[in-house]
Amino acid sequence: MGMLNLVLTNISRKPATRLYPFEIREPFKEFKGRIVFDPENCILCGLCQKKCPPDAITVTKADKTWELNLFRCIMCTECVNGCPKGCLSISNERAKTGAKEVIKIAVPIVDKPKAPKAAPSK
Amino acid sequence: MTTVIPFGPQHPVLPEPVSLKLEIDDDVVVGVLPSLGYVHRGLETFINTKDFNQTTYVCERICGICSALHGITYTRTVEKLFDTEIPERAQYIRVIVGELNRLHSHLLWLGLFADGFGFESLFYECWKYREEVLDVAERICGNRVIHSISKVGGVTRDLTKEHIDMLLKMCDSLETEIKNIEKVFVNNYTVKQRLVGLATLSKQVAYEVGTAGPTLRGSGNAIDVRETPDWDIYKDLGFKTAVEKDGDCYARTKVRITELLNSLTIIRNAISKMPEGEIEVRVKGFPTGEAIMRTEQPRGEVIYYVKGNGTKKLERLKVRTPTFANIPSLLLMLPGVKLADVPIVVLTIDPCVSCTER
Ligand code: SF4
Ligand code: SF4
């Protein structure tokens, strides 16, 4: 008897599902969608690489590049919390399917002139 | 004369690969030989390459359904190793997320179970309700299934006022919905005809072979880790262990439905009791020694053992999962059951094979 009631109420209800590719639900604002990297402030310290559990990030000091392997990233946000310069953030947009596997971003780090050595005290 | 029939590892009813060799006499099972090992991933050895913070994420991937509770148990074990006390608010958040986990696991199971005895519309109904829980979990933790809320020393995200309103709203709507499907599972003629008196496990036998979780409680043993001093935060959250006496498939189903309602009570009480304050503490140093901790998962009691050796990596991690404990009782339940009922009986222990093999 219980099931008949459920079936009758479901007939008069609007569908529980969405016509997916045509109707896309807005992502929730708390959703962890993908990692966004802002190369401006990065100092290539490599902390994010050290913290990342599945080794998705590679920081190469020699070529000044920051690399993220999208297929490896598990959206744990350890790198976001660990970055001292705040150049990593998380966006609630879903990563597009068929995205490139690796994003490689050049970091425009300027070689600062070395600070002159302090004069030896007498 | 007996015939041997293979059941699994791939079977329409089984969500995960477990292979049983059934010895059949006429139409009745007389003997069972299980074989496991299809999804072994070597996670317990893999943690030797990760530090103890990163291991949390490895542990969460032991099982997709009870992921948050695996993470919570692991962090609680490591906190015991560190001898750290985490803030009370973090403990309450863990309880709330853990109960969300239990809600969606049990609703998933009820759906699969209904599908197992051929009640498709009930299957869709259960999974529709599960979706509400997943949406709430997505908003609280950022992910739908792998919640990643727990970390060594606390939790990663705080609950805002908005989240709490949403949780309370979900509790209200789920309560009426669960009561609706409870009527179907408990009173429906077809369901009763299939389940009552099927694969009975007596109280004494269930206790002796070390059964865990709803299977144990369905046989009349009121044993639940949430009531023991091991997880004492639950003691004033006003829930009463769900127990049924009969020990058959029908009793185990009823236990799970009662646990759904219990979880809603726990979430409501946890929200009302949750204090303001910090959500994490910093843990320092590298631990030595051993620690062991247990937690009640949707499927039963899970036990974690860790051993630290003074470096940032753990020397050993050992997990004993509830399905592993339930397999001996499954082997005792199956003889005497008709071949057509085997899928239902296998499903009543809620097998989670990727947990068992890691
Ligand atoms: S992204 Fe942040 S943590 Fe990573 S190298 Fe750059 S500054 Fe360091
Ligand atoms: S979110 Fe986690 S897995 Fe992804 S890049 Fe950052 S640390 Fe690595």
XYZ file of C-alpha atoms and ligand atoms in Angstrom:
496
model
C 0.000 0.000 0.000
C 2.856 2.318 0.884
C 4.357 1.933 -2.555
C 1.092 2.857 -4.295
C 1.037 6.162 -2.423
C 4.631 6.826 -3.428
C 3.923 6.032 -7.064
C 0.854 8.293 -7.141
C 2.679 11.226 -5.558
C 5.576 10.734 -7.961
C 3.246 10.910 -10.965
C 2.104 14.382 -9.994
C 5.609 15.587 -9.109
C 8.062 17.208 -11.441
C 10.889 14.932 -12.631
C 13.698 14.233 -10.186
C 16.315 14.219 -12.919
C 17.661 16.840 -15.297
C 18.138 16.693 -19.058
C 21.842 16.841 -18.460
C 23.707 18.289 -21.426
C 20.970 20.888 -22.020
C 20.256 21.775 -18.397
C 23.373 22.159 -16.289
C 23.091 22.831 -12.592
C 25.037 25.801 -11.293
C 27.957 24.497 -9.217
C 27.677 25.142 -5.479
C 30.006 27.835 -4.302
C 31.794 25.436 -1.937
C 32.425 22.877 -4.673
C 36.042 21.967 -5.353
C 36.188 22.121 -9.116
C 39.725 22.756 -10.246
C 42.965 24.362 -9.188
C 43.690 27.854 -10.504
C 47.279 29.028 -10.605
C 48.238 32.675 -10.731
C 51.862 32.855 -11.842
C 52.362 36.501 -10.798
C 53.512 35.978 -7.222
C 54.978 32.490 -7.458
C 58.506 32.243 -6.117
C 59.025 28.649 -7.284
C 59.623 27.525 -3.732
C 58.267 24.039 -4.466
C 56.205 23.759 -1.274
C 53.120 22.816 -3.272
C 55.013 20.016 -4.939
C 56.169 18.709 -1.576
C 52.667 18.780 -0.084
C 50.762 17.242 -2.985
C 49.811 13.645 -2.045
C 49.595 12.162 -5.579
C 52.610 14.116 -6.923
C 50.473 16.042 -9.403
C 52.547 19.236 -9.277
C 56.039 19.620 -10.672
C 57.948 22.817 -10.047
C 61.051 23.205 -12.162
C 63.330 25.946 -10.972
C 65.702 25.713 -13.918
C 63.081 26.394 -16.638
C 60.888 28.513 -14.345
C 57.787 26.459 -14.976
C 54.956 25.216 -12.834
C 53.207 22.093 -14.042
C 49.946 20.457 -12.962
C 48.892 16.988 -14.035
C 45.101 17.240 -14.139
C 44.558 13.494 -14.321
C 46.422 13.006 -11.061
C 44.954 15.838 -8.991
C 42.521 14.535 -6.349
C 41.178 17.958 -5.294
C 42.467 17.748 -1.765
C 43.493 21.468 -1.641
C 46.665 20.722 0.318
C 48.598 22.857 -2.170
C 46.176 25.770 -1.802
C 46.588 25.767 1.978
C 50.324 25.290 1.765
C 51.299 28.038 -0.692
C 53.041 30.859 1.193
C 52.320 33.436 -1.520
C 48.639 32.622 -2.007
C 48.974 32.127 -5.736
C 46.970 28.899 -5.793
C 43.219 28.929 -5.385
C 40.283 26.657 -5.997
C 37.510 27.456 -8.420
C 34.037 25.961 -8.281
C 33.933 25.484 -12.031
C 34.094 21.892 -13.110
C 37.185 20.961 -15.105
C 36.069 20.399 -18.706
C 36.036 16.832 -19.904
C 38.752 16.002 -22.364
C 40.938 18.685 -20.916
C 44.639 18.509 -21.564
C 46.425 16.190 -19.228
C 49.180 18.523 -18.177
C 49.024 22.276 -17.863
C 52.432 23.858 -17.949
C 52.672 27.492 -16.958
C 55.756 29.640 -17.259
C 56.425 31.727 -14.168
C 57.576 35.279 -14.971
C 59.981 35.430 -12.102
C 62.399 38.332 -12.307
C 65.943 37.697 -11.207
C 66.482 40.244 -8.516
C 69.973 41.716 -8.288
C 71.736 40.163 -5.348
C 71.781 42.346 -2.269
C 75.258 43.756 -1.740
C 77.126 42.051 1.029
C 77.158 43.918 4.296
C 80.502 45.501 4.884
C 82.500 43.463 7.365
C 82.509 45.154 10.699
C 85.803 46.189 11.965
C 24.357 -35.362 -6.410
C 25.811 -31.895 -5.986
C 26.833 -29.420 -8.662
C 29.290 -26.547 -8.274
C 28.056 -23.224 -9.641
C 30.258 -20.122 -9.737
C 28.604 -16.945 -8.439
C 30.517 -13.801 -9.334
C 33.017 -12.111 -9.495
C 30.863 -10.250 -12.014
C 27.172 -10.528 -11.300
C 24.352 -8.056 -12.045
C 23.458 -7.831 -8.362
C 26.940 -7.536 -6.926
C 28.371 -4.025 -6.944
C 31.849 -5.383 -6.316
C 33.785 -8.470 -7.338
C 33.493 -11.326 -4.891
C 33.504 -14.837 -6.176
C 31.626 -17.643 -4.434
C 31.694 -21.242 -5.539
C 28.298 -22.596 -4.577
C 27.764 -26.293 -4.079
C 24.176 -26.927 -5.085
C 22.025 -29.914 -4.309
C 18.842 -29.715 -6.432
C 18.038 -26.035 -5.799
C 19.523 -25.601 -2.352
C 23.002 -24.423 -1.433
C 24.899 -26.968 0.632
C 28.415 -25.545 0.619
C 30.236 -22.309 -0.177
C 33.831 -21.538 -1.028
C 34.657 -17.828 -1.234
C 37.526 -16.365 -3.174
C 38.746 -12.820 -2.749
C 41.624 -10.813 -4.161
C 40.231 -9.243 -7.326
C 40.691 -5.628 -6.255
C 43.768 -5.755 -4.099
C 45.640 -2.454 -4.478
C 48.412 -2.699 -1.906
C 47.433 0.513 -0.110
C 48.872 -0.598 3.231
C 52.332 -0.800 1.684
C 51.798 2.285 -0.431
C 51.579 4.473 2.689
C 55.269 3.811 3.316
C 55.962 6.333 0.536
C 53.671 9.069 1.939
C 53.924 11.144 5.097
C 51.258 10.822 7.767
C 49.254 13.850 6.590
C 49.120 12.560 3.055
C 48.126 9.095 4.275
C 44.712 10.537 5.229
C 43.913 10.841 1.535
C 45.121 7.326 0.848
C 42.920 5.964 3.632
C 39.883 7.799 2.296
C 40.318 5.942 -0.949
C 40.139 2.538 0.703
C 36.383 2.671 0.194
C 34.279 5.082 -1.796
C 31.119 4.822 0.273
C 32.463 5.182 3.799
C 35.383 7.388 2.746
C 34.873 10.091 5.359
C 34.705 7.542 8.146
C 37.937 5.916 6.983
C 39.600 9.328 7.044
C 38.139 10.138 10.443
C 39.262 6.822 11.939
C 42.759 7.219 10.556
C 43.123 10.748 11.892
C 41.742 9.731 15.266
C 44.303 6.927 15.442
C 47.181 9.231 14.550
C 45.949 11.813 17.054
C 46.044 9.095 19.689
C 49.612 8.340 18.623
C 50.481 12.035 18.965
C 48.505 12.293 22.205
C 46.671 15.337 20.847
C 43.265 16.557 21.896
C 41.355 18.175 19.038
C 38.861 21.043 19.555
C 35.316 20.051 20.424
C 33.824 21.799 17.407
C 35.997 19.713 15.101
C 34.760 16.557 16.804
C 31.154 17.568 16.253
C 31.814 18.359 12.602
C 33.360 14.905 12.222
C 30.293 13.343 13.794
C 27.968 15.220 11.439
C 29.926 14.289 8.317
C 30.239 10.705 9.544
C 26.485 10.469 9.940
C 25.943 11.946 6.460
C 28.180 9.122 5.276
C 26.074 6.571 7.085
C 22.866 8.061 5.643
C 24.051 7.875 2.068
C 25.594 4.446 2.497
C 22.426 2.948 3.964
C 20.199 4.606 1.352
C 22.471 3.274 -1.380
C 22.305 -0.179 0.164
C 18.504 -0.105 0.507
C 18.291 0.804 -3.167
C 20.643 -1.958 -4.269
C 18.815 -4.401 -2.057
C 15.428 -3.470 -3.532
C 16.967 -3.922 -6.957
C 18.339 -7.288 -5.794
C 14.851 -8.678 -5.227
C 13.510 -7.012 -8.338
C 11.706 -3.944 -6.946
C 12.996 -1.330 -9.389
C 10.772 1.604 -8.461
C 11.797 1.312 -4.826
C 15.422 1.311 -5.957
C 14.942 4.623 -7.756
C 13.072 6.044 -4.770
C 15.937 5.254 -2.364
C 18.562 6.672 -4.683
C 16.539 9.830 -5.166
C 16.688 10.446 -1.413
C 20.391 9.648 -1.378
C 20.903 12.479 -3.833
C 19.683 15.006 -1.228
C 22.309 13.778 1.209
C 25.022 13.959 -1.434
C 24.087 17.528 -2.331
C 24.408 18.554 1.302
C 27.733 16.740 1.568
C 28.946 18.507 -1.550
C 28.150 21.868 -0.062
C 29.764 21.088 3.286
C 32.891 19.284 2.120
C 33.305 20.348 -1.498
C 33.058 16.829 -2.875
C 30.172 14.447 -3.248
C 31.658 11.123 -2.313
C 35.272 11.457 -1.189
C 34.647 14.062 1.478
C 38.245 14.820 2.622
C 36.974 16.686 5.676
C 39.250 15.223 8.312
C 42.909 16.019 8.794
C 45.395 15.227 11.503
C 44.596 17.755 14.224
C 41.061 18.711 13.250
C 38.919 19.275 10.204
C 39.582 21.180 6.984
C 36.310 23.089 6.675
C 34.002 24.817 9.128
C 30.207 24.709 9.187
C 28.571 28.066 8.540
C 25.112 29.217 9.533
C 23.944 28.494 5.994
C 25.205 24.919 6.160
C 23.433 24.332 9.433
C 20.096 25.588 8.072
C 20.553 23.340 5.084
C 21.332 20.325 7.285
C 18.244 20.920 9.406
C 16.092 21.259 6.312
C 17.521 18.028 4.934
C 16.801 16.243 8.234
C 13.156 17.329 8.125
C 12.529 16.306 4.542
C 14.459 13.027 4.852
C 12.538 12.053 7.960
C 9.202 11.978 6.144
C 10.755 10.318 3.119
C 12.468 7.588 5.119
C 9.233 6.914 6.977
C 7.561 6.492 3.581
C 10.025 3.892 2.342
C 10.057 2.246 5.759
C 6.368 1.460 5.255
C 7.184 -0.275 1.983
C 10.143 -2.262 3.307
C 8.355 -3.312 6.484
C 4.778 -3.920 5.354
C 4.928 -4.824 1.675
C 3.674 -8.354 1.018
C 6.234 -9.137 -1.685
C 9.166 -7.875 0.359
C 8.083 -9.868 3.397
C 7.557 -12.966 1.316
C 11.118 -12.745 0.047
C 12.882 -11.785 3.280
C 11.211 -13.162 6.394
C 12.993 -16.218 7.751
C 15.700 -16.108 5.090
C 19.285 -16.917 6.122
C 18.775 -16.799 9.867
C 21.795 -16.218 12.077
C 21.288 -16.843 15.767
C 22.412 -14.417 18.458
C 25.028 -16.739 19.886
C 26.551 -17.732 16.533
C 26.671 -14.131 15.311
C 28.565 -13.156 18.447
C 30.958 -16.071 18.308
C 32.078 -15.682 14.700
C 32.780 -11.983 15.263
C 30.109 -10.473 13.031
C 30.017 -6.674 12.918
C 27.575 -3.878 12.327
C 23.932 -4.201 11.300
C 24.368 -7.940 10.693
C 25.321 -8.386 14.335
C 22.567 -6.088 15.571
C 20.010 -7.803 13.352
C 20.720 -10.950 15.354
C 19.883 -9.326 18.660
C 23.311 -8.224 19.917
C 23.176 -4.560 20.967
C 26.841 -3.840 20.190
C 27.791 -0.496 18.679
C 31.149 1.279 18.914
C 29.358 4.614 19.126
C 28.176 3.675 22.606
C 31.561 2.650 23.936
C 34.148 4.961 25.545
C 36.223 4.589 22.360
C 34.078 7.214 20.681
C 32.669 9.049 23.654
C 31.407 12.125 21.803
C 28.258 10.142 20.978
C 27.259 9.523 24.581
C 25.098 12.631 24.897
C 23.757 12.740 21.358
C 20.641 10.839 22.386
C 20.540 7.810 20.160
C 19.554 4.280 20.949
C 21.193 1.322 19.210
C 18.870 -0.299 16.696
C 18.419 -3.999 17.492
C 16.198 -6.690 16.014
C 15.852 -10.185 17.430
C 15.038 -12.417 14.473
C 18.427 -12.539 12.756
C 17.006 -12.955 9.251
C 17.304 -10.698 6.183
C 14.128 -8.854 7.162
C 15.585 -7.999 10.589
C 18.809 -6.685 9.060
C 16.813 -4.457 6.719
C 14.802 -3.077 9.610
C 17.986 -2.369 11.587
C 19.343 -0.299 8.723
C 16.132 1.708 8.362
C 16.097 2.445 12.101
C 19.741 3.520 11.865
C 18.794 6.036 9.191
C 16.332 7.658 11.573
C 18.936 7.481 14.370
C 21.437 9.321 12.188
C 18.974 12.152 11.681
C 18.523 12.423 15.454
C 22.289 12.465 15.935
C 22.783 15.209 13.338
C 20.078 17.361 14.942
C 21.479 16.910 18.439
C 25.056 17.492 17.287
C 24.018 20.768 15.674
C 22.279 21.945 18.827
C 25.239 20.999 21.045
C 28.037 22.203 18.752
C 30.154 24.896 20.455
C 31.836 27.815 18.695
C 35.599 27.960 18.425
C 38.647 26.620 16.690
C 38.417 23.742 14.242
C 41.998 22.529 14.290
C 45.170 22.380 16.309
C 48.695 22.137 15.008
C 50.443 18.862 15.561
C 54.197 18.950 15.804
C 56.967 16.424 15.775
C 57.197 12.892 14.538
C 55.603 10.162 16.566
C 56.941 6.861 17.778
C 54.947 3.988 19.179
C 51.715 2.314 18.303
C 48.047 3.225 18.455
C 44.811 1.447 17.765
C 41.338 2.922 17.350
C 37.921 1.733 16.296
C 34.935 3.450 14.761
C 31.453 2.428 13.753
C 31.086 2.533 10.008
C 27.836 1.975 8.124
C 28.833 -1.653 7.673
C 30.185 -2.218 11.162
C 33.239 -1.758 13.261
C 36.487 -0.732 11.570
C 39.814 -1.015 13.389
C 42.926 0.976 12.512
C 46.393 0.224 13.776
C 49.341 2.534 13.121
C 52.978 2.312 14.086
C 55.276 5.323 13.962
C 59.038 5.142 14.038
C 60.096 8.736 14.643
C 60.189 9.759 10.984
C 57.541 11.605 9.029
C 56.370 8.366 7.445
C 54.435 5.698 9.292
C 56.083 2.333 9.547
C 52.900 0.280 9.434
C 49.208 0.774 8.865
C 46.770 -2.044 9.307
C 43.042 -1.883 8.762
C 40.467 -4.446 9.754
C 37.273 -3.692 7.903
C 33.718 -4.779 8.722
C 33.152 -6.882 5.598
C 36.156 -9.007 6.479
C 34.509 -9.730 9.824
C 31.188 -10.496 8.150
C 32.428 -13.050 5.644
C 32.490 -15.986 8.140
C 28.888 -15.275 9.047
C 27.965 -15.123 5.356
C 29.424 -18.592 4.910
C 27.279 -19.820 7.801
C 24.147 -18.124 6.456
C 24.262 -19.455 2.904
C 23.839 -23.243 3.368
C 20.153 -24.095 3.203
C 19.260 -21.082 1.083
C 17.715 -21.474 -2.398
C 19.916 -20.493 -5.332
C 17.569 -17.637 -6.288
C 17.959 -16.101 -2.824
C 21.765 -16.155 -2.794
C 22.135 -12.570 -4.170
C 19.823 -11.228 -1.465
C 21.728 -12.990 1.290
C 25.073 -11.774 -0.045
C 23.712 -8.245 -0.176
C 22.393 -8.272 3.399
C 25.886 -8.192 4.843
C 26.480 -5.108 2.633
C 29.704 -6.455 1.132
C 32.392 -3.879 0.442
C 35.151 -5.825 -1.211
C 37.510 -2.963 -1.946
C 37.542 -2.263 1.813
C 38.323 -5.864 2.576
C 41.259 -6.110 0.216
C 42.670 -2.581 0.229
S 52.663 28.000 -6.239
Fe 53.110 28.723 -4.163
S 53.941 26.928 -3.106
Fe 54.006 26.468 -5.297
S 56.066 27.089 -5.938
Fe 54.742 28.866 -6.292
S 54.895 30.064 -4.404
Fe 55.720 28.024 -3.916
S 44.620 19.786 -4.919
Fe 45.817 18.177 -3.919
S 46.186 16.718 -5.558
Fe 45.529 18.577 -6.565
S 47.422 19.611 -7.078
Fe 46.771 20.401 -5.072
S 47.810 19.128 -3.562
Fe 47.944 18.066 -5.545
